[in-house]
Amino acid sequence: MTDKTVIPSASPLLVPPALDDSTRTRIAALALRQRKANGVLMKAINFVGGQVEDGLKMLPKPLRDQLNEVTRNALRRSYDIAAQSRSGVGQRFGSDQSHRIIGTLSGAIGGFGGLPTALAELPIATTLIFRAVLHVATEYGEDPASDETRMECLAVFGSGGPGSADDGVDTAFIGARLSLSGAAVNTLISRVAPKFAAVLSQKLAAQTVPVLGAVAGAGTNYAFVDYYVALAHVHFGLRQLVREHGDVAVLDEFHRQLAAPRLPQT
């Protein structure tokens, strides 16, 4: 009797479905949204902030270090409490617009007393923005209570700041599997915090004058929430498409659309 060895057939590789016209239209809409993120209001704030930006650079190094430390701590605290704030009363403030309104009020209060109150208000503004980004994540099927989702929210804060040369979503994070250890969270915060601190310096620049800073604070907070909400839609919209079609095809098409001389209006 001959012993026959049966060799199991290899499992077929699952190939993501090709991009259809509908998917390409969705990607084009995300690329257009990224381009529009740095809108007229944000450009105006950049101009106002730029008038006193040199003054901020002249601030004592301890104060600049304080801004970096406040930013790092605010991101860590936001990471820890943002998901909790979505329960109970927080559920009533779940829309993009409600986050803009709350951020506007917070910025007005923070800017009323000039630089000291503006610094004190930064953690509140950071948590509001983080919570707004987390709300967007849930719209695209992400679990707001998971560490992975909250780390992806941190990645949005590492996107190019308004007016910077690297505006937009950092696609290196999209489709990547992030380590979920506490050390990984701290590493990501350390990577993201300097970029976000640079963005917040523009906000502080516009809030340095007491009373008048209340108006500037309201405007900058509204614009910052609007800006990071837009980037969150791009980031998590791409993640949703990557889950359906794979990262190579989706991100290649996204970068092709961004490089196009003129994006289609959707």
C-alpha positions as semicolon CSV with decimal commas, in nm:
position;residue;x (nm);y (nm);z (nm)
1;M;0,000;0,000;0,000
2;T;0,148;0,328;-0,108
3;D;0,154;0,609;0,147
4;K;0,029;0,919;-0,025
5;T;0,109;1,251;0,131
6;V;-0,160;1,506;0,074
7;I;-0,021;1,856;0,030
8;P;-0,281;2,112;0,127
9;S;-0,346;2,374;-0,133
10;A;-0,224;2,722;-0,049
11;S;-0,493;2,961;0,064
12;P;-0,558;3,221;-0,203
13;L;-0,437;3,569;-0,120
14;L;-0,716;3,815;-0,058
15;V;-0,675;4,096;-0,306
16;P;-0,853;4,421;-0,212
17;P;-1,111;4,528;-0,467
18;A;-0,989;4,777;-0,724
19;L;-1,086;5,141;-0,689
20;D;-1,409;5,217;-0,870
21;D;-1,532;5,558;-0,982
22;S;-1,731;5,606;-0,661
23;T;-1,425;5,542;-0,444
24;R;-1,210;5,773;-0,655
25;T;-1,473;6,044;-0,609
26;R;-1,462;5,995;-0,231
27;I;-1,082;6,021;-0,234
28;A;-1,100;6,336;-0,448
29;A;-1,341;6,489;-0,194
30;L;-1,094;6,416;0,089
31;A;-0,806;6,568;-0,109
32;L;-1,016;6,879;-0,175
33;R;-1,106;6,899;0,194
34;Q;-0,740;6,892;0,288
35;R;-0,662;7,176;0,050
36;K;-0,950;7,383;0,184
37;A;-0,856;7,324;0,549
38;N;-0,625;7,624;0,554
39;G;-0,903;7,864;0,461
40;V;-0,944;8,238;0,456
41;L;-1,009;8,272;0,831
42;M;-0,697;8,072;0,921
43;K;-0,485;8,274;0,677
44;A;-0,611;8,594;0,842
45;I;-0,520;8,460;1,185
46;N;-0,175;8,360;1,059
47;F;-0,128;8,716;0,935
48;V;-0,232;8,870;1,268
49;G;-0,026;8,621;1,465
50;G;0,272;8,680;1,239
51;Q;0,283;9,044;1,341
52;V;0,385;8,948;1,695
53;E;0,550;8,613;1,618
54;D;0,895;8,769;1,651
55;G;0,791;8,891;1,994
56;L;0,708;8,536;2,096
57;K;1,050;8,423;1,979
58;M;1,200;8,685;2,209
59;L;1,022;8,541;2,511
60;P;1,250;8,395;2,776
61;K;1,344;8,034;2,716
62;P;1,168;7,919;3,036
63;L;0,839;8,050;2,896
64;R;0,895;7,876;2,564
65;D;0,978;7,558;2,752
66;Q;0,659;7,608;2,953
67;L;0,458;7,614;2,630
68;N;0,616;7,286;2,519
69;E;0,550;7,127;2,857
70;V;0,189;7,254;2,867
71;T;0,132;7,115;2,520
72;R;0,277;6,774;2,607
73;N;0,073;6,749;2,928
74;A;-0,243;6,870;2,754
75;L;-0,213;6,604;2,484
76;R;-0,156;6,334;2,745
77;R;-0,454;6,451;2,951
78;S;-0,671;6,476;2,640
79;Y;-0,575;6,122;2,546
80;D;-0,680;6,000;2,891
81;I;-1,012;6,184;2,933
82;A;-1,150;6,259;2,584
83;A;-1,331;5,927;2,550
84;Q;-1,479;5,962;2,900
85;S;-1,610;6,311;2,817
86;R;-1,828;6,163;2,542
87;S;-2,054;5,998;2,800
88;G;-2,327;6,157;3,012
89;V;-2,370;6,529;2,952
90;G;-2,091;6,519;2,692
91;Q;-2,318;6,327;2,455
92;R;-2,522;6,645;2,404
93;F;-2,223;6,816;2,247
94;G;-2,133;6,570;1,975
95;S;-2,146;6,766;1,650
96;D;-1,861;6,945;1,476
97;Q;-2,050;7,273;1,513
98;S;-2,104;7,232;1,889
99;H;-1,731;7,179;1,936
100;R;-1,661;7,499;1,737
101;I;-1,903;7,696;1,956
102;I;-1,760;7,565;2,284
103;G;-1,407;7,626;2,158
104;T;-1,497;7,981;2,062
105;L;-1,631;8,057;2,411
106;S;-1,325;7,898;2,573
107;G;-1,090;8,104;2,357
108;A;-1,272;8,427;2,439
109;I;-1,240;8,362;2,812
110;G;-0,877;8,258;2,778
111;G;-0,781;8,565;2,578
112;F;-0,950;8,818;2,805
113;G;-0,654;8,843;3,044
114;G;-0,380;8,830;2,782
115;L;-0,091;8,584;2,787
116;P;-0,136;8,444;3,143
117;T;-0,500;8,341;3,093
118;A;-0,426;8,230;2,735
119;L;-0,163;7,987;2,867
120;A;-0,405;7,863;3,132
121;E;-0,672;7,801;2,868
122;L;-0,449;7,591;2,638
123;P;-0,523;7,255;2,806
124;I;-0,897;7,323;2,775
125;A;-0,866;7,413;2,408
126;T;-0,652;7,104;2,344
127;T;-0,908;6,874;2,507
128;L;-1,191;7,033;2,307
129;I;-1,001;6,984;1,981
130;F;-0,908;6,626;2,075
131;R;-1,270;6,551;2,159
132;A;-1,386;6,699;1,827
133;V;-1,132;6,482;1,641
134;L;-1,249;6,176;1,836
135;H;-1,609;6,252;1,739
136;V;-1,507;6,252;1,372
137;A;-1,333;5,916;1,420
138;T;-1,659;5,758;1,536
139;E;-1,831;5,878;1,218
140;Y;-1,594;5,657;1,019
141;G;-1,648;5,343;1,224
142;E;-1,367;5,380;1,478
143;D;-1,414;5,275;1,840
144;P;-1,380;5,594;2,053
145;A;-1,287;5,393;2,363
146;S;-0,999;5,205;2,202
147;D;-0,635;5,300;2,249
148;E;-0,574;5,260;1,875
149;T;-0,838;5,520;1,786
150;R;-0,709;5,768;2,044
151;M;-0,355;5,723;1,915
152;E;-0,481;5,795;1,565
153;C;-0,636;6,113;1,707
154;L;-0,292;6,208;1,840
155;A;-0,156;6,153;1,490
156;V;-0,397;6,418;1,359
157;F;-0,235;6,670;1,596
158;G;0,096;6,587;1,426
159;S;-0,038;6,699;1,091
160;G;0,110;7,010;0,939
161;G;0,006;7,319;1,129
162;P;-0,195;7,597;0,967
163;G;0,029;7,806;0,746
164;S;0,322;7,563;0,762
165;A;0,502;7,413;0,467
166;D;0,386;7,061;0,557
167;D;0,015;7,135;0,582
168;G;-0,210;6,834;0,581
169;V;-0,246;6,479;0,698
170;D;0,064;6,273;0,766
171;T;-0,024;5,963;0,565
172;A;0,259;5,768;0,727
173;F;0,019;5,694;1,013
174;I;-0,267;5,576;0,791
175;G;-0,283;5,201;0,758
176;A;0,011;5,157;0,997
177;R;-0,036;4,938;1,301
178;L;0,064;5,146;1,600
179;S;0,199;4,982;1,912
180;L;-0,050;5,025;2,195
181;S;0,192;5,025;2,487
182;G;0,219;5,313;2,730
183;A;0,571;5,379;2,604
184;A;0,440;5,404;2,248
185;V;0,182;5,662;2,355
186;N;0,450;5,872;2,524
187;T;0,674;5,842;2,217
188;L;0,395;5,953;1,987
189;I;0,311;6,247;2,214
190;S;0,679;6,350;2,215
191;R;0,676;6,341;1,835
192;V;0,348;6,529;1,799
193;A;0,383;6,789;2,077
194;P;0,649;7,012;1,911
195;K;0,437;7,051;1,597
196;F;0,124;7,128;1,795
197;A;0,314;7,368;2,022
198;A;0,425;7,559;1,712
199;V;0,060;7,589;1,609
200;L;-0,040;7,705;1,958
201;S;0,228;7,975;1,950
202;Q;0,025;8,141;1,673
203;K;-0,281;8,129;1,896
204;L;-0,088;8,285;2,183
205;A;0,052;8,551;1,954
206;A;-0,300;8,662;1,872
207;Q;-0,405;8,664;2,240
208;T;-0,122;8,864;2,397
209;V;-0,322;9,186;2,430
210;P;-0,571;9,173;2,724
211;V;-0,941;9,220;2,635
212;L;-0,863;9,242;2,262
213;G;-0,714;8,897;2,307
214;A;-1,063;8,771;2,391
215;V;-1,174;8,843;2,034
216;A;-0,858;8,689;1,895
217;G;-0,893;8,389;2,124
218;A;-1,249;8,327;2,012
219;G;-1,148;8,350;1,646
220;T;-0,839;8,133;1,675
221;N;-1,017;7,862;1,870
222;Y;-1,300;7,849;1,617
223;A;-1,048;7,828;1,334
224;F;-0,831;7,567;1,506
225;V;-1,128;7,341;1,582
226;D;-1,245;7,384;1,222
227;Y;-0,895;7,307;1,091
228;Y;-0,832;6,993;1,294
229;V;-1,188;6,866;1,235
230;A;-1,124;6,894;0,861
231;L;-0,795;6,706;0,892
232;A;-0,968;6,444;1,106
233;H;-1,225;6,386;0,832
234;V;-0,941;6,336;0,584
235;H;-0,739;6,111;0,817
236;F;-1,023;5,882;0,924
237;G;-1,191;5,894;0,584
238;L;-0,871;5,758;0,430
239;R;-0,843;5,496;0,705
240;Q;-1,194;5,377;0,625
241;L;-1,110;5,347;0,256
242;V;-0,782;5,171;0,337
243;R;-0,975;4,906;0,528
244;E;-1,184;4,848;0,215
245;H;-0,926;4,876;-0,062
246;G;-0,578;4,852;0,093
247;D;-0,335;5,132;0,170
248;V;-0,130;5,129;-0,153
249;A;-0,414;5,195;-0,395
250;V;-0,593;5,446;-0,171
251;L;-0,290;5,653;-0,070
252;D;-0,145;5,652;-0,423
253;E;-0,474;5,787;-0,555
254;F;-0,495;6,042;-0,272
255;H;-0,147;6,178;-0,347
256;R;-0,226;6,180;-0,720
257;Q;-0,535;6,389;-0,651
258;L;-0,339;6,628;-0,426
259;A;-0,077;6,674;-0,697
260;A;-0,339;6,752;-0,961
261;P;-0,331;7,117;-1,077
262;R;-0,699;7,152;-0,996
263;L;-0,911;6,924;-0,783
264;P;-1,266;6,850;-0,899
265;Q;-1,531;7,032;-0,695
266;T;-1,744;6,774;-0,512
